[in-house]
Short mmCIF file of C-alpha atoms in Angstrom, two decimals:
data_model
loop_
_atom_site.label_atom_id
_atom_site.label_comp_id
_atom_site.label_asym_id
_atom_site.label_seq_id
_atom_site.Cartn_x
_atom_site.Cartn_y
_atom_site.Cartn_z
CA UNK R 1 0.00 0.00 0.00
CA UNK R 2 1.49 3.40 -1.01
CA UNK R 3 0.55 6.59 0.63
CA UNK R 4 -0.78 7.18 -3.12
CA UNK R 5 -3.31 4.30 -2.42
CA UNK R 6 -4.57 6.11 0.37
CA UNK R 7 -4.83 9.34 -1.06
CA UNK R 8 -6.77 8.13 -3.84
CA UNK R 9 -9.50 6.39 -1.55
CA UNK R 10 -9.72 9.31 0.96
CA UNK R 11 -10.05 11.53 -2.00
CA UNK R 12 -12.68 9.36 -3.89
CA UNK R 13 -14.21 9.33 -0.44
CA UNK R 14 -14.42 13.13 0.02
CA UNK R 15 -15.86 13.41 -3.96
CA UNK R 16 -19.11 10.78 -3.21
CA UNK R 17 -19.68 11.85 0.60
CA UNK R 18 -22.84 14.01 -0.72
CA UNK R 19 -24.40 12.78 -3.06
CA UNK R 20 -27.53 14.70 -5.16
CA UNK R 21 -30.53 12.62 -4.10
CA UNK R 22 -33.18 11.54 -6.94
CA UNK R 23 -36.62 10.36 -5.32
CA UNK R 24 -37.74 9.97 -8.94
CA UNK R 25 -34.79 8.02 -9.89
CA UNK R 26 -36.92 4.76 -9.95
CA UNK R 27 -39.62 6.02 -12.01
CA UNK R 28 -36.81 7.52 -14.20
CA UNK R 29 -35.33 4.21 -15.02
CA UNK R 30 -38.97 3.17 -15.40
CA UNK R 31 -39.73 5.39 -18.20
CA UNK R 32 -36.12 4.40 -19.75
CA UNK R 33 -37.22 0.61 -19.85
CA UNK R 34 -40.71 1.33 -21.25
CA UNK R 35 -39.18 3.65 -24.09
CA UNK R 36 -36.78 0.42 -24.30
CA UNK R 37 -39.69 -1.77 -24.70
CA UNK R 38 -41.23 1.09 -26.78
CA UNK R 39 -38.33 0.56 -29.27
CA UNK R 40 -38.01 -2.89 -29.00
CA UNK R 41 -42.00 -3.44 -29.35
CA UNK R 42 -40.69 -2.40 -33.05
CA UNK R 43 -43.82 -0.12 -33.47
CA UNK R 44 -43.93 0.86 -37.22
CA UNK R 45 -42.33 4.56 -36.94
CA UNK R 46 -42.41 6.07 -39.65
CA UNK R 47 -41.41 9.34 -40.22
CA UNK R 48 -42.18 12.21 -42.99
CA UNK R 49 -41.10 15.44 -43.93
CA UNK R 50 -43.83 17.07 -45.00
CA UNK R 51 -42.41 19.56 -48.12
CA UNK R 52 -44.88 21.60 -49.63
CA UNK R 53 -44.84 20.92 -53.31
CA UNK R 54 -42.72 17.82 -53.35
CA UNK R 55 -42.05 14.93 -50.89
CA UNK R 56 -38.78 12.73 -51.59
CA UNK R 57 -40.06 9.29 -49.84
CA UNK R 58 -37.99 6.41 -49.68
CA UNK R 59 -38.46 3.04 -48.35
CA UNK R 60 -36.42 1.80 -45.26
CA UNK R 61 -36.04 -2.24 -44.19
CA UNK R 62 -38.53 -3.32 -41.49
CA UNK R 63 -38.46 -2.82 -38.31
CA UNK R 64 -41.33 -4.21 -36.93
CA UNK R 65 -41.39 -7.19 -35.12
CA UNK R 66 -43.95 -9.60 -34.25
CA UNK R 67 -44.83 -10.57 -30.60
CA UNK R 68 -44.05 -14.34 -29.92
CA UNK R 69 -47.11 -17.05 -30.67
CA UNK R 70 -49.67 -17.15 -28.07
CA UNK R 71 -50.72 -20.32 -25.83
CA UNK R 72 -52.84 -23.06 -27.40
CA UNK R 73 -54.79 -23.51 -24.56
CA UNK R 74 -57.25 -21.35 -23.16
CA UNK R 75 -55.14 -21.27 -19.50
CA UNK R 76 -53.86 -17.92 -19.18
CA UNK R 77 -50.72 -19.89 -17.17
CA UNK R 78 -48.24 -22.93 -18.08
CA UNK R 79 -48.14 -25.13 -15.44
CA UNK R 80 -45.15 -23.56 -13.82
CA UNK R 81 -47.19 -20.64 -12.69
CA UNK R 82 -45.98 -18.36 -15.63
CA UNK R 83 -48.31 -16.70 -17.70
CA UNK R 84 -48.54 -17.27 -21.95
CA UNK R 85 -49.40 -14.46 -24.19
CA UNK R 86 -51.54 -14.64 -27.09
CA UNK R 87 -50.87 -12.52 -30.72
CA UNK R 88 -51.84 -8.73 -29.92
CA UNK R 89 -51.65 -9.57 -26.27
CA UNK R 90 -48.32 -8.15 -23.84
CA UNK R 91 -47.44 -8.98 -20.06
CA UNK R 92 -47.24 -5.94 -18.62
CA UNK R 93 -46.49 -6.99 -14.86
CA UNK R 94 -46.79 -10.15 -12.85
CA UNK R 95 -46.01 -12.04 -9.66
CA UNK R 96 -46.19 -15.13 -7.36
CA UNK R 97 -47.57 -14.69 -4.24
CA UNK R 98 -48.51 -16.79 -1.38
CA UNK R 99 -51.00 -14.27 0.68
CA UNK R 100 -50.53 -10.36 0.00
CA UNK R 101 -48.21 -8.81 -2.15
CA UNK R 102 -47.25 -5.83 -4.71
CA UNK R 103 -47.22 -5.91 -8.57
CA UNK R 104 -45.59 -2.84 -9.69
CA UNK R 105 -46.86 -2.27 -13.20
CA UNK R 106 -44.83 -0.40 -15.71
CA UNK R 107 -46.33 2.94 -17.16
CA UNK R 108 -49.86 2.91 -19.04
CA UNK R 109 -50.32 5.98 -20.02
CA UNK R 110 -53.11 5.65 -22.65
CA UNK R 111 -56.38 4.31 -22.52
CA UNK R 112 -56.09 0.71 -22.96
CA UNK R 113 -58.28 -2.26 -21.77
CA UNK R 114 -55.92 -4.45 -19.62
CA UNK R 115 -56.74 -8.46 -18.30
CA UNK R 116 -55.73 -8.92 -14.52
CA UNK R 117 -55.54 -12.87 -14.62
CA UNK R 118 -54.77 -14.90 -11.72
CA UNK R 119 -53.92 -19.23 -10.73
CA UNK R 120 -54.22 -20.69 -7.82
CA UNK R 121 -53.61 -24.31 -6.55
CA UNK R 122 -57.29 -24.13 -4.51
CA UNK R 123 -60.70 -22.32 -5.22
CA UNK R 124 -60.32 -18.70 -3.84
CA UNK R 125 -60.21 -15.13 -4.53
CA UNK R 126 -57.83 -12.55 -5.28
CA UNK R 127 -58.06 -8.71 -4.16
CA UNK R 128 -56.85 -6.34 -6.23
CA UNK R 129 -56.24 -2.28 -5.25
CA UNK R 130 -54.36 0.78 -7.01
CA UNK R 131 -51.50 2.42 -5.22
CA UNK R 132 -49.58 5.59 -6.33
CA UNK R 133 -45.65 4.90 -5.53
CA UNK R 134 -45.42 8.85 -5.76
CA UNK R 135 -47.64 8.89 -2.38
CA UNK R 136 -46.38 6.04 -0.66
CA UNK R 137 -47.64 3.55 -2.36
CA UNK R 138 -50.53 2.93 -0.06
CA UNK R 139 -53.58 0.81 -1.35
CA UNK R 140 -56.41 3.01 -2.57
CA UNK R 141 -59.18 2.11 -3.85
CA UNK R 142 -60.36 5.63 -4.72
CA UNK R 143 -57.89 4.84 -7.75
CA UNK R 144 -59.47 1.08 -8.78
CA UNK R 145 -60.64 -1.94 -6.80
CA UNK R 146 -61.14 -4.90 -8.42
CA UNK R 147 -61.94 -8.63 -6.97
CA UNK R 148 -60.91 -12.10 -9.47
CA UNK R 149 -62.57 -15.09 -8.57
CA UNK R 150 -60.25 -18.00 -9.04
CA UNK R 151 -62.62 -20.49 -9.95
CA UNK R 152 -62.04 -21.91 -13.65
CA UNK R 153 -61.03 -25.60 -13.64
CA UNK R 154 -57.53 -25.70 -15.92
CA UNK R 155 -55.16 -28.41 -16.67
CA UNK R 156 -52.80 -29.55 -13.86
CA UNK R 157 -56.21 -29.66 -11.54
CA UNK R 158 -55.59 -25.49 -10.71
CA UNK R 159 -58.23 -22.94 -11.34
CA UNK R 160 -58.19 -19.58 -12.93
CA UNK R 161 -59.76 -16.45 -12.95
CA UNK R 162 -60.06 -13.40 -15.05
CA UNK R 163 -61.04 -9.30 -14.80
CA UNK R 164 -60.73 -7.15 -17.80
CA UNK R 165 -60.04 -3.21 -16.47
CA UNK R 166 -61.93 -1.40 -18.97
CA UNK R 167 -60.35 2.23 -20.73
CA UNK R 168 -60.49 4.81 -19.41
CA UNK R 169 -60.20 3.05 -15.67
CA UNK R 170 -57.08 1.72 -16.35
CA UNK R 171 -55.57 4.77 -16.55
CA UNK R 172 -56.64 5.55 -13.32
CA UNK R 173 -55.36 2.18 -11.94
CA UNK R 174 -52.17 1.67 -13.89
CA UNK R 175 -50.79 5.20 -14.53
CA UNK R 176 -48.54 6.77 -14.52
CA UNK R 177 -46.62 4.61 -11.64
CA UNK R 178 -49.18 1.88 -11.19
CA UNK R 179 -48.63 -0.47 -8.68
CA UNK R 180 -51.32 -2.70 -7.59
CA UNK R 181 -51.61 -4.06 -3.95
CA UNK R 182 -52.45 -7.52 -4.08
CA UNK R 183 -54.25 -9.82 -1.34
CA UNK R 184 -55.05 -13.52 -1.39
CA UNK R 185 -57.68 -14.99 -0.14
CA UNK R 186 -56.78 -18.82 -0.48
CA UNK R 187 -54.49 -21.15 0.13
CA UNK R 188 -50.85 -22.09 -1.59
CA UNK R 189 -48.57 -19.98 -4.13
CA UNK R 190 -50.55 -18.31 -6.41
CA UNK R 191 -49.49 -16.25 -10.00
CA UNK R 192 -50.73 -13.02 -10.78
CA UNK R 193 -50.19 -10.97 -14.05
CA UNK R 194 -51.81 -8.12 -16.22
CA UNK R 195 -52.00 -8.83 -19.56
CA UNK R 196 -52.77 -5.63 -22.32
CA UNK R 197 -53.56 -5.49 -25.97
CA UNK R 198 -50.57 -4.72 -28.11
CA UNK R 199 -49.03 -4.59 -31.66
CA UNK R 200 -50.32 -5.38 -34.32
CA UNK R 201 -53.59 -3.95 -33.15
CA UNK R 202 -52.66 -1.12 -30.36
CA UNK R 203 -50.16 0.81 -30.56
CA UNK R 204 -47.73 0.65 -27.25
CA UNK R 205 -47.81 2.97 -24.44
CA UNK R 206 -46.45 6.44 -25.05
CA UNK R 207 -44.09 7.95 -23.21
CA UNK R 208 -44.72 11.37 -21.98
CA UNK R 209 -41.83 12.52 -23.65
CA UNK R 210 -42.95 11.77 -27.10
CA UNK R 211 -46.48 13.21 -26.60
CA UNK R 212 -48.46 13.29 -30.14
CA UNK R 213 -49.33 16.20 -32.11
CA UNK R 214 -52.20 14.90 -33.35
CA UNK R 215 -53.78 11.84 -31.88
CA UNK R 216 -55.71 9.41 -34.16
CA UNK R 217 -57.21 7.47 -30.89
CA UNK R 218 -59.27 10.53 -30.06
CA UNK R 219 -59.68 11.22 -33.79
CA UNK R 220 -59.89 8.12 -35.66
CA UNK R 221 -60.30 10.04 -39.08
CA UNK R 222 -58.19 12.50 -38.98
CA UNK R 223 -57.92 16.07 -38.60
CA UNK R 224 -55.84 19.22 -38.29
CA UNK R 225 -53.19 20.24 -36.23
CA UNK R 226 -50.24 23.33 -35.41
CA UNK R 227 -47.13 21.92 -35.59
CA UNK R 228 -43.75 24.13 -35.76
CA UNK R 229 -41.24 24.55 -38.40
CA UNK R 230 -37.39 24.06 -37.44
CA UNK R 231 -34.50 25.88 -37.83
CA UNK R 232 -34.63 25.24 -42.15
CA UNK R 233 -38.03 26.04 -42.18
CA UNK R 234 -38.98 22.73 -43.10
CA UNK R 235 -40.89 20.24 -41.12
CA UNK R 236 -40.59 17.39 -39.70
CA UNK R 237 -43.36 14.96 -38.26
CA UNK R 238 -43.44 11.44 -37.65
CA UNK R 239 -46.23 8.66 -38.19
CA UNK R 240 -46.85 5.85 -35.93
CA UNK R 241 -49.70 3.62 -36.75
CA UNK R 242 -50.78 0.13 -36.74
CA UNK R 243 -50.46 -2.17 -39.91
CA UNK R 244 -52.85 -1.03 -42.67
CA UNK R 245 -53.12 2.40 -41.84
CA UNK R 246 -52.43 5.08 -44.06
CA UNK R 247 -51.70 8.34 -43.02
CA UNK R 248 -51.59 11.27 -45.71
CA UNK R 249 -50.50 14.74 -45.15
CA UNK R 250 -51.45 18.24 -46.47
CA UNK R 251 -49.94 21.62 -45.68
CA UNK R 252 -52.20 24.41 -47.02
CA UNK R 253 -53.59 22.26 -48.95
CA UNK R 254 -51.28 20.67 -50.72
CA UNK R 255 -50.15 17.01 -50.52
CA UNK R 256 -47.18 17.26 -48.37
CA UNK R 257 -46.25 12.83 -47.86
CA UNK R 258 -47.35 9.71 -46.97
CA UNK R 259 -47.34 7.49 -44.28
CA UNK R 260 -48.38 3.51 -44.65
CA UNK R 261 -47.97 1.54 -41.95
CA UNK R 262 -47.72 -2.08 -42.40
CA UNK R 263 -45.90 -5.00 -40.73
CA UNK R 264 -43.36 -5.87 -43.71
CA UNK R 265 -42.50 -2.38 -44.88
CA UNK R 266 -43.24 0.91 -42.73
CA UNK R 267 -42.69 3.96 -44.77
CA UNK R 268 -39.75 6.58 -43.79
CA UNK R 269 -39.42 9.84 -45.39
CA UNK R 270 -37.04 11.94 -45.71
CA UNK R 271 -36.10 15.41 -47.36
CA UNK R 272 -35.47 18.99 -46.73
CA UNK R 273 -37.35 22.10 -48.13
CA UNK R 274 -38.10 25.09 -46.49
CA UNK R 275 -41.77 25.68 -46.62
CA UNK R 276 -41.66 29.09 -44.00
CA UNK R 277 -39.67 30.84 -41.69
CA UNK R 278 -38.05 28.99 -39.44
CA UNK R 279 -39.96 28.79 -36.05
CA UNK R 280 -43.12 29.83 -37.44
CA UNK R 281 -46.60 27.27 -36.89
CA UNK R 282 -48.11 26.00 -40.09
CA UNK R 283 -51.40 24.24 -39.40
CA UNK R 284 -51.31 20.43 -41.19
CA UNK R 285 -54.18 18.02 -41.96
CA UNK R 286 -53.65 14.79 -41.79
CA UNK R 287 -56.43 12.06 -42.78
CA UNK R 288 -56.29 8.18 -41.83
CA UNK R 289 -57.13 5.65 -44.68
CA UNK R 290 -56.94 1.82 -45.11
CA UNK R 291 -58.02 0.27 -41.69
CA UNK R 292 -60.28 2.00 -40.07
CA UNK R 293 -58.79 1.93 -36.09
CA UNK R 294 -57.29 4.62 -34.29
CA UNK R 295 -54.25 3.08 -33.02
CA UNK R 296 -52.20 5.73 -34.29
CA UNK R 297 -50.67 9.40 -33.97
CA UNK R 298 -48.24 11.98 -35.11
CA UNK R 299 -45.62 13.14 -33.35
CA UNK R 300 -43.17 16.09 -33.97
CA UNK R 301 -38.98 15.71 -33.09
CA UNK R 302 -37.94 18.73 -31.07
CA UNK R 303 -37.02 21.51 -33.74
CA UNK R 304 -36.35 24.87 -32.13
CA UNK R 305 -36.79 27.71 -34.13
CA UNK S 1 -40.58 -14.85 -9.55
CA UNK S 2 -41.58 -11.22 -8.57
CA UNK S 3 -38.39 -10.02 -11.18
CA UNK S 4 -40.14 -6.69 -11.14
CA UNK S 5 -40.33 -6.30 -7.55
CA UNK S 6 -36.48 -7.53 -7.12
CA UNK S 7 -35.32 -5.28 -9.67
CA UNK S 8 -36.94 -1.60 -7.77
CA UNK S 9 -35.62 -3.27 -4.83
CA UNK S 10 -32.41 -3.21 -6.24
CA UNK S 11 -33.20 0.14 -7.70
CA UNK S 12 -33.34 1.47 -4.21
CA UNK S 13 -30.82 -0.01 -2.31
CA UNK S 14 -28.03 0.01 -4.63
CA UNK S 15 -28.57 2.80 -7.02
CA UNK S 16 -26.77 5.73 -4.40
CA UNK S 17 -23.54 3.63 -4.29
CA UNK S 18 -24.07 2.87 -8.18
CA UNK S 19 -24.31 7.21 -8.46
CA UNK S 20 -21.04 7.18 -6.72
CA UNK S 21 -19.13 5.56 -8.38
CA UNK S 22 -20.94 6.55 -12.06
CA UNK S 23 -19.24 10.33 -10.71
CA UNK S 24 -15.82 8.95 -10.03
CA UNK S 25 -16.31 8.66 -13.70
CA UNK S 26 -18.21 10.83 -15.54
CA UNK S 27 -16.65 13.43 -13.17
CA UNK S 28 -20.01 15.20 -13.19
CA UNK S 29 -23.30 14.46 -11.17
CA UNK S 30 -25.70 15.00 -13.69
CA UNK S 31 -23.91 13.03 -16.18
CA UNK S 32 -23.71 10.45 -13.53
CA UNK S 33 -27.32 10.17 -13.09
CA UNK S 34 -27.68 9.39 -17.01
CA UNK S 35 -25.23 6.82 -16.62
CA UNK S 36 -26.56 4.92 -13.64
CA UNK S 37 -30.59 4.86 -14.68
CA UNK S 38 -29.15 4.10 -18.43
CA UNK S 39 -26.94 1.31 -16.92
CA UNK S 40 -29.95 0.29 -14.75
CA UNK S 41 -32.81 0.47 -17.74
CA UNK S 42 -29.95 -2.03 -20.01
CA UNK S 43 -29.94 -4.49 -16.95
CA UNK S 44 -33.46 -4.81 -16.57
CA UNK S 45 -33.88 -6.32 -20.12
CA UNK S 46 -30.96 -8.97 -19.04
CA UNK S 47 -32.39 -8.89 -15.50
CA UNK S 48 -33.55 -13.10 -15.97
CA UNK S 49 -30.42 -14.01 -17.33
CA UNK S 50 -28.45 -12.49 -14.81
CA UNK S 51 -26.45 -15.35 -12.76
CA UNK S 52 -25.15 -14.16 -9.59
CA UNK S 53 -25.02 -10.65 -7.55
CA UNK S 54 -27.28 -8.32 -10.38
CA UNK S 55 -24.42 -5.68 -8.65
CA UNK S 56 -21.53 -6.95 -10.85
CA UNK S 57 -23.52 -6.91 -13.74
CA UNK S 58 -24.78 -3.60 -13.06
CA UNK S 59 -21.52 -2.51 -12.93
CA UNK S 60 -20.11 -4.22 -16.17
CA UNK S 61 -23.18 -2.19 -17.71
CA UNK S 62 -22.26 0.76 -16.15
CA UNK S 63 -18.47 0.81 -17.05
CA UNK S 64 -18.94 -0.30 -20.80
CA UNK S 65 -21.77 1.96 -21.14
CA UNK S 66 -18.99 4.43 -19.93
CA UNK S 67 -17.01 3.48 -22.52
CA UNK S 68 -19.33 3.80 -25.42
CA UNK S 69 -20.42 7.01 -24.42
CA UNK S 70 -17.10 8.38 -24.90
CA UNK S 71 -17.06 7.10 -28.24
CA UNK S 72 -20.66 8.36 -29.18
CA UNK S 73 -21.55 11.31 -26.86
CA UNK S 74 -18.93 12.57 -25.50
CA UNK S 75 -16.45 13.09 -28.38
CA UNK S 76 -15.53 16.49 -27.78
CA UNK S 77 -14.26 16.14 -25.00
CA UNK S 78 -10.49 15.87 -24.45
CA UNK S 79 -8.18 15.93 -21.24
CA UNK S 80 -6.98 19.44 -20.78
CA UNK S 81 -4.45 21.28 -18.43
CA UNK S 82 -7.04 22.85 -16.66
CA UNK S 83 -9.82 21.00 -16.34
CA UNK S 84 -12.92 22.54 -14.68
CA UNK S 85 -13.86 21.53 -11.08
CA UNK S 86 -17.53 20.45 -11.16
CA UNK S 87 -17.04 18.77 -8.07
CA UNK S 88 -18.61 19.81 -5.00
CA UNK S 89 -15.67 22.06 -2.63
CA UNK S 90 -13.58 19.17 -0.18
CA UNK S 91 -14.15 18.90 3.34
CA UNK S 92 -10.23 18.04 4.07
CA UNK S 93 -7.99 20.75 5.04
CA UNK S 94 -5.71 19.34 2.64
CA UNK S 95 -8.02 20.69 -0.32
CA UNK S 96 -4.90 22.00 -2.50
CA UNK S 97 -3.41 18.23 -2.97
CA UNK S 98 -6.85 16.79 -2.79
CA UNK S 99 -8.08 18.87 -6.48
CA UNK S 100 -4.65 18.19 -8.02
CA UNK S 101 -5.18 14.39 -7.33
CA UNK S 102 -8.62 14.71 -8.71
CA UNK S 103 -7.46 16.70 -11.81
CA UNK S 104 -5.09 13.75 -12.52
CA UNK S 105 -7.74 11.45 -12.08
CA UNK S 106 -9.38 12.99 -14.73
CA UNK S 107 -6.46 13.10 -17.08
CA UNK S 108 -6.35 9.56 -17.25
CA UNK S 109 -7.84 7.59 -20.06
CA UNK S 110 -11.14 6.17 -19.71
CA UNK S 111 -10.21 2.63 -19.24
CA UNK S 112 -7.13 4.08 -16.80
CA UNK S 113 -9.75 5.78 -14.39
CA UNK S 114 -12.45 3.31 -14.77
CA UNK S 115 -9.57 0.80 -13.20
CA UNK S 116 -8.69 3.11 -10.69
CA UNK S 117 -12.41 3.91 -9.54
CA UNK S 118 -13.27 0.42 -9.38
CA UNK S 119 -9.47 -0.25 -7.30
CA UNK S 120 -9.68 2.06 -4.80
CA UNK S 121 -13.50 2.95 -4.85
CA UNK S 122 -14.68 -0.23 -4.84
CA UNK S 123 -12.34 -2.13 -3.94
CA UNK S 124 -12.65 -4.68 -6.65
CA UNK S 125 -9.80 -7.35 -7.11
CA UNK S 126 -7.99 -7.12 -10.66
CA UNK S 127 -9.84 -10.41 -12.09
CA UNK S 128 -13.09 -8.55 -11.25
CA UNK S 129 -11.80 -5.50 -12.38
CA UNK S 130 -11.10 -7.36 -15.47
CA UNK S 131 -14.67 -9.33 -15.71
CA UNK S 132 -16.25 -5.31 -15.43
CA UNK S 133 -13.97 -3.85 -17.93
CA UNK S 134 -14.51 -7.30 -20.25
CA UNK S 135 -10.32 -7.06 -20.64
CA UNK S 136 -7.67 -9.18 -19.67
CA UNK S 137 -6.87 -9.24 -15.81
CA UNK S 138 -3.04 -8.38 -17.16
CA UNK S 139 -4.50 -5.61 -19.12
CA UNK S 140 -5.72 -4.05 -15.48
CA UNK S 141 -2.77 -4.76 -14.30
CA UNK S 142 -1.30 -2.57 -16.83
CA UNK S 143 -3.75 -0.22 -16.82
CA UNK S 144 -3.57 0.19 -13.50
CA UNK S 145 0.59 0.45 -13.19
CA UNK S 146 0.03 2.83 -16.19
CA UNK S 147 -2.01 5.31 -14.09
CA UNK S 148 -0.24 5.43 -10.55
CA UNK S 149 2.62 6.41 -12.59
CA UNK S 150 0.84 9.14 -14.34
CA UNK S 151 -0.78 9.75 -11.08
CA UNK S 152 3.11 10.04 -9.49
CA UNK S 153 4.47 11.51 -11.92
CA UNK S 154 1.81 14.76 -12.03
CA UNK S 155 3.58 17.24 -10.04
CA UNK S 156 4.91 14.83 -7.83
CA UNK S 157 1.59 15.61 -5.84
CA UNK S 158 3.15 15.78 -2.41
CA UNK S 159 2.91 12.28 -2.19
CA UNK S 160 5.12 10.67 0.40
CA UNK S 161 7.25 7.39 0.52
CA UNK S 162 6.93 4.70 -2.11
CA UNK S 163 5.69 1.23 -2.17
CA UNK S 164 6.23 -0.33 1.23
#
């Protein structure tokens, strides 16, 4: 040991003795995994300048990916307690617990129907209760109470049960830093999950930091919207949307690009004009065509005027 | 099961010391943060595959996330003579030798003060060292023989005797 060794670990000592604290540092992280997941999910982004007058569109490979094949069986659980998804279907949070217990669920911060599903060895019931981890996390069922009946004969002589958390509830239970206070009322280990609709057919959660423009779920059709011109004076939007949707925009009036979403080729535009002065709002239409859902929205990158 | 739960009880206990030692490298707190929730959102994709202590692994993820961002993100930025103090003031009365020691920290490579950190911060053995870094246990050694002379050599920095 030199006297250098010890001057290097008092000094590293002195540096971390005070240390910024983060309360939010775990919902942080949270929000980095679900924009992980986000990006991972392979949602079909595409994304178009819109030019007034002409639109240089090119075609990028795919990078949509498709959720693994469902169970065959109707049991939400294999016989090891862990749950099976089916096509359009995501796990969004589960556990094993023996009498009470916490699920923390990650973000749901649109209006999606979600599945609570539950298997136990033994006829019983499960009680289910919203907490908000930025109060404590203590039960409340001001934000959702729900009660599953474990009662479905499934194979391996265990029983199942099922609630569906209807939109705009879940919200309310789930978001934005869900986490569900679970209680047992039965004997032996049982599973718990939350299941949620998913790609192909809903679009995944948002993140708050990528809030749409324009959002196709409260405006299936279409419509207008302000969005802001960068630096160049050209701008920049992006299209997310389910396979089969079409997306086509106009600025004053004029076709301006094209999105079409679908699960082999998503569309990804590119190009540069200026169209304004930088900074300044131009108001866009965009109208949905092909299948008729709203599971998609528009979204504009940060350009600062 | 209950990965979820295991991993934001990981999240809390560990992620102060995991701040600490993301600032003995980054040499800046809010940089620090980035690191240690980026290092933390990378492990929780792994988090079922993880055999053994999730801490080491964290920490592999940390360092070579380190790494990368010097490549990608951090670019610009090259070792200087005077390299600004964004460290919080020291406590010691000593605080002259204490900033010169930390300046020559931060002249060191990356891999150079990432093995010093994880020596005499965490107090990692060399074949750890070595499984963080994903290098040779003789490259640490290097490394590490590599900086303390740097280290020595900087002014001298008032350091007293030799190896005993």
């Amino acid at each position: 040991v030199t006297a250098l060794d010890d001057d290097l670990r008092a000094m590293f000592q002195d540096r971390t003795a005070s240390p910024p604290t983060n309360p939010f540092r775990g919902e942080h992280v949270r929000r980095r995994i679900w924009r992980g997941r986000l990006a991972r999910t392979g949602a079909a982004l595409a994304v178009v300048t819109v030019i007034a007058g002409t639109a240089a569109l090119v075609t990028v490979p795919d990078h949509t990916r498709t959720i693994p094949a469902g169970p065959t069986t109707k049991a939400y659980f294999d016989r090891s307690g862990t749950v099976a998804t089916a096509p359009g279907q995501t796990m969004v949070g589960q556990t094993l617990l023996a009498d009470s217990g916490q699920l923390v669920v990650e973000q749901a911060t649109d209006d999606r129907p979600y599945l609570l599903v539950t298997r136990c060895p033994k006829p019983g019931r499960i009680d289910v209760v919203g907490s908000d981890l930025r109060t404590g996390g203590h039960p409340d069922p001001a934000l959702g109470s729900y009660s599953l009946e474990c009662s479905a004969p499934v194979d391996g002589g265990e029983y199942e049960g099922s609630v569906t958390v209807p939109a705009p509830r879940s919200r309310t239970l789930f978001g934005p830093v869900g986490q569900l206070v679970l209680t047992v009322h039965g004997t032996g280990l049982w599973s718990f999950a939350v299941l949620a609709p998913t790609w192909p057919d809903w679009l995944p959660a948002v993140p708050e930091t990528a809030a749409p423009v324009f959002d196709g779920r409260q405006h299936p059709a279409g419509g207008t919207f302000p969005a802001r011109l960068g630096r160049d004076g050209a701008l920049t939007v992006q299209g997310q949307c389910v396979p089969g949707v079409v997306l086509s925009f106009r600025v004053g009036g004029t076709a301006a690009g094209t999105v079409r979403c679908t699960t082999a080729t998503p569309n990804y535009g590119v190009g540069y004009a200026p169209i304004g002065q930088p900074g300044a709002t131009v108001q866009v239409t965009v109208t949905r065509t092909g299948r008729d859902t709203g599971q998609w929205l528009v979204t504009q990158a940060d350009t600062p005027g | 099961m209950a990965d979820r739960a295991e991993f934001d009880a990981f999240v809390a206990a560990r992620s102060s010391g995991l701040l600490r030692t993301a600032y003995l490298l980054t040499r800046d707190w809010g940089n620090a943060e980035d690191l240690v929730q980026t290092a933390l959102a990378k492990s929780w994709f792994a988090w079922r595959r993880i055999d053994g202590p999730p801490e080491a692994y964290v920490h592999k993820v940390m360092v070579t996330t380190f790494a990368s961002w010097w490549q990608r993100r951090w670019r610009g930025e090259a070792p200087t003579a005077e390299l600004p103090d964004s460290g919080q003031p020291d406590r010691t009365v000593d605080v002259d030798e204490r900033d010169e020691l930390w300046r020559a920290v931060g002249r060191l490579s990356r891999q150079q003060r990432a093995v010093i950190v994880l020596r005499y911060y965490e107090d990692l053995s060399e074949v750890e060292i070595a499984a963080a870094l994903g290098v040779s246990a003789g490259t640490v050694k290097s490394q590490a023989s590599r900086a303390l002379a740097a280290l020595r050599k900087h002014g001298e920095l008032t350091i007293s005797g030799g190896d005993r």
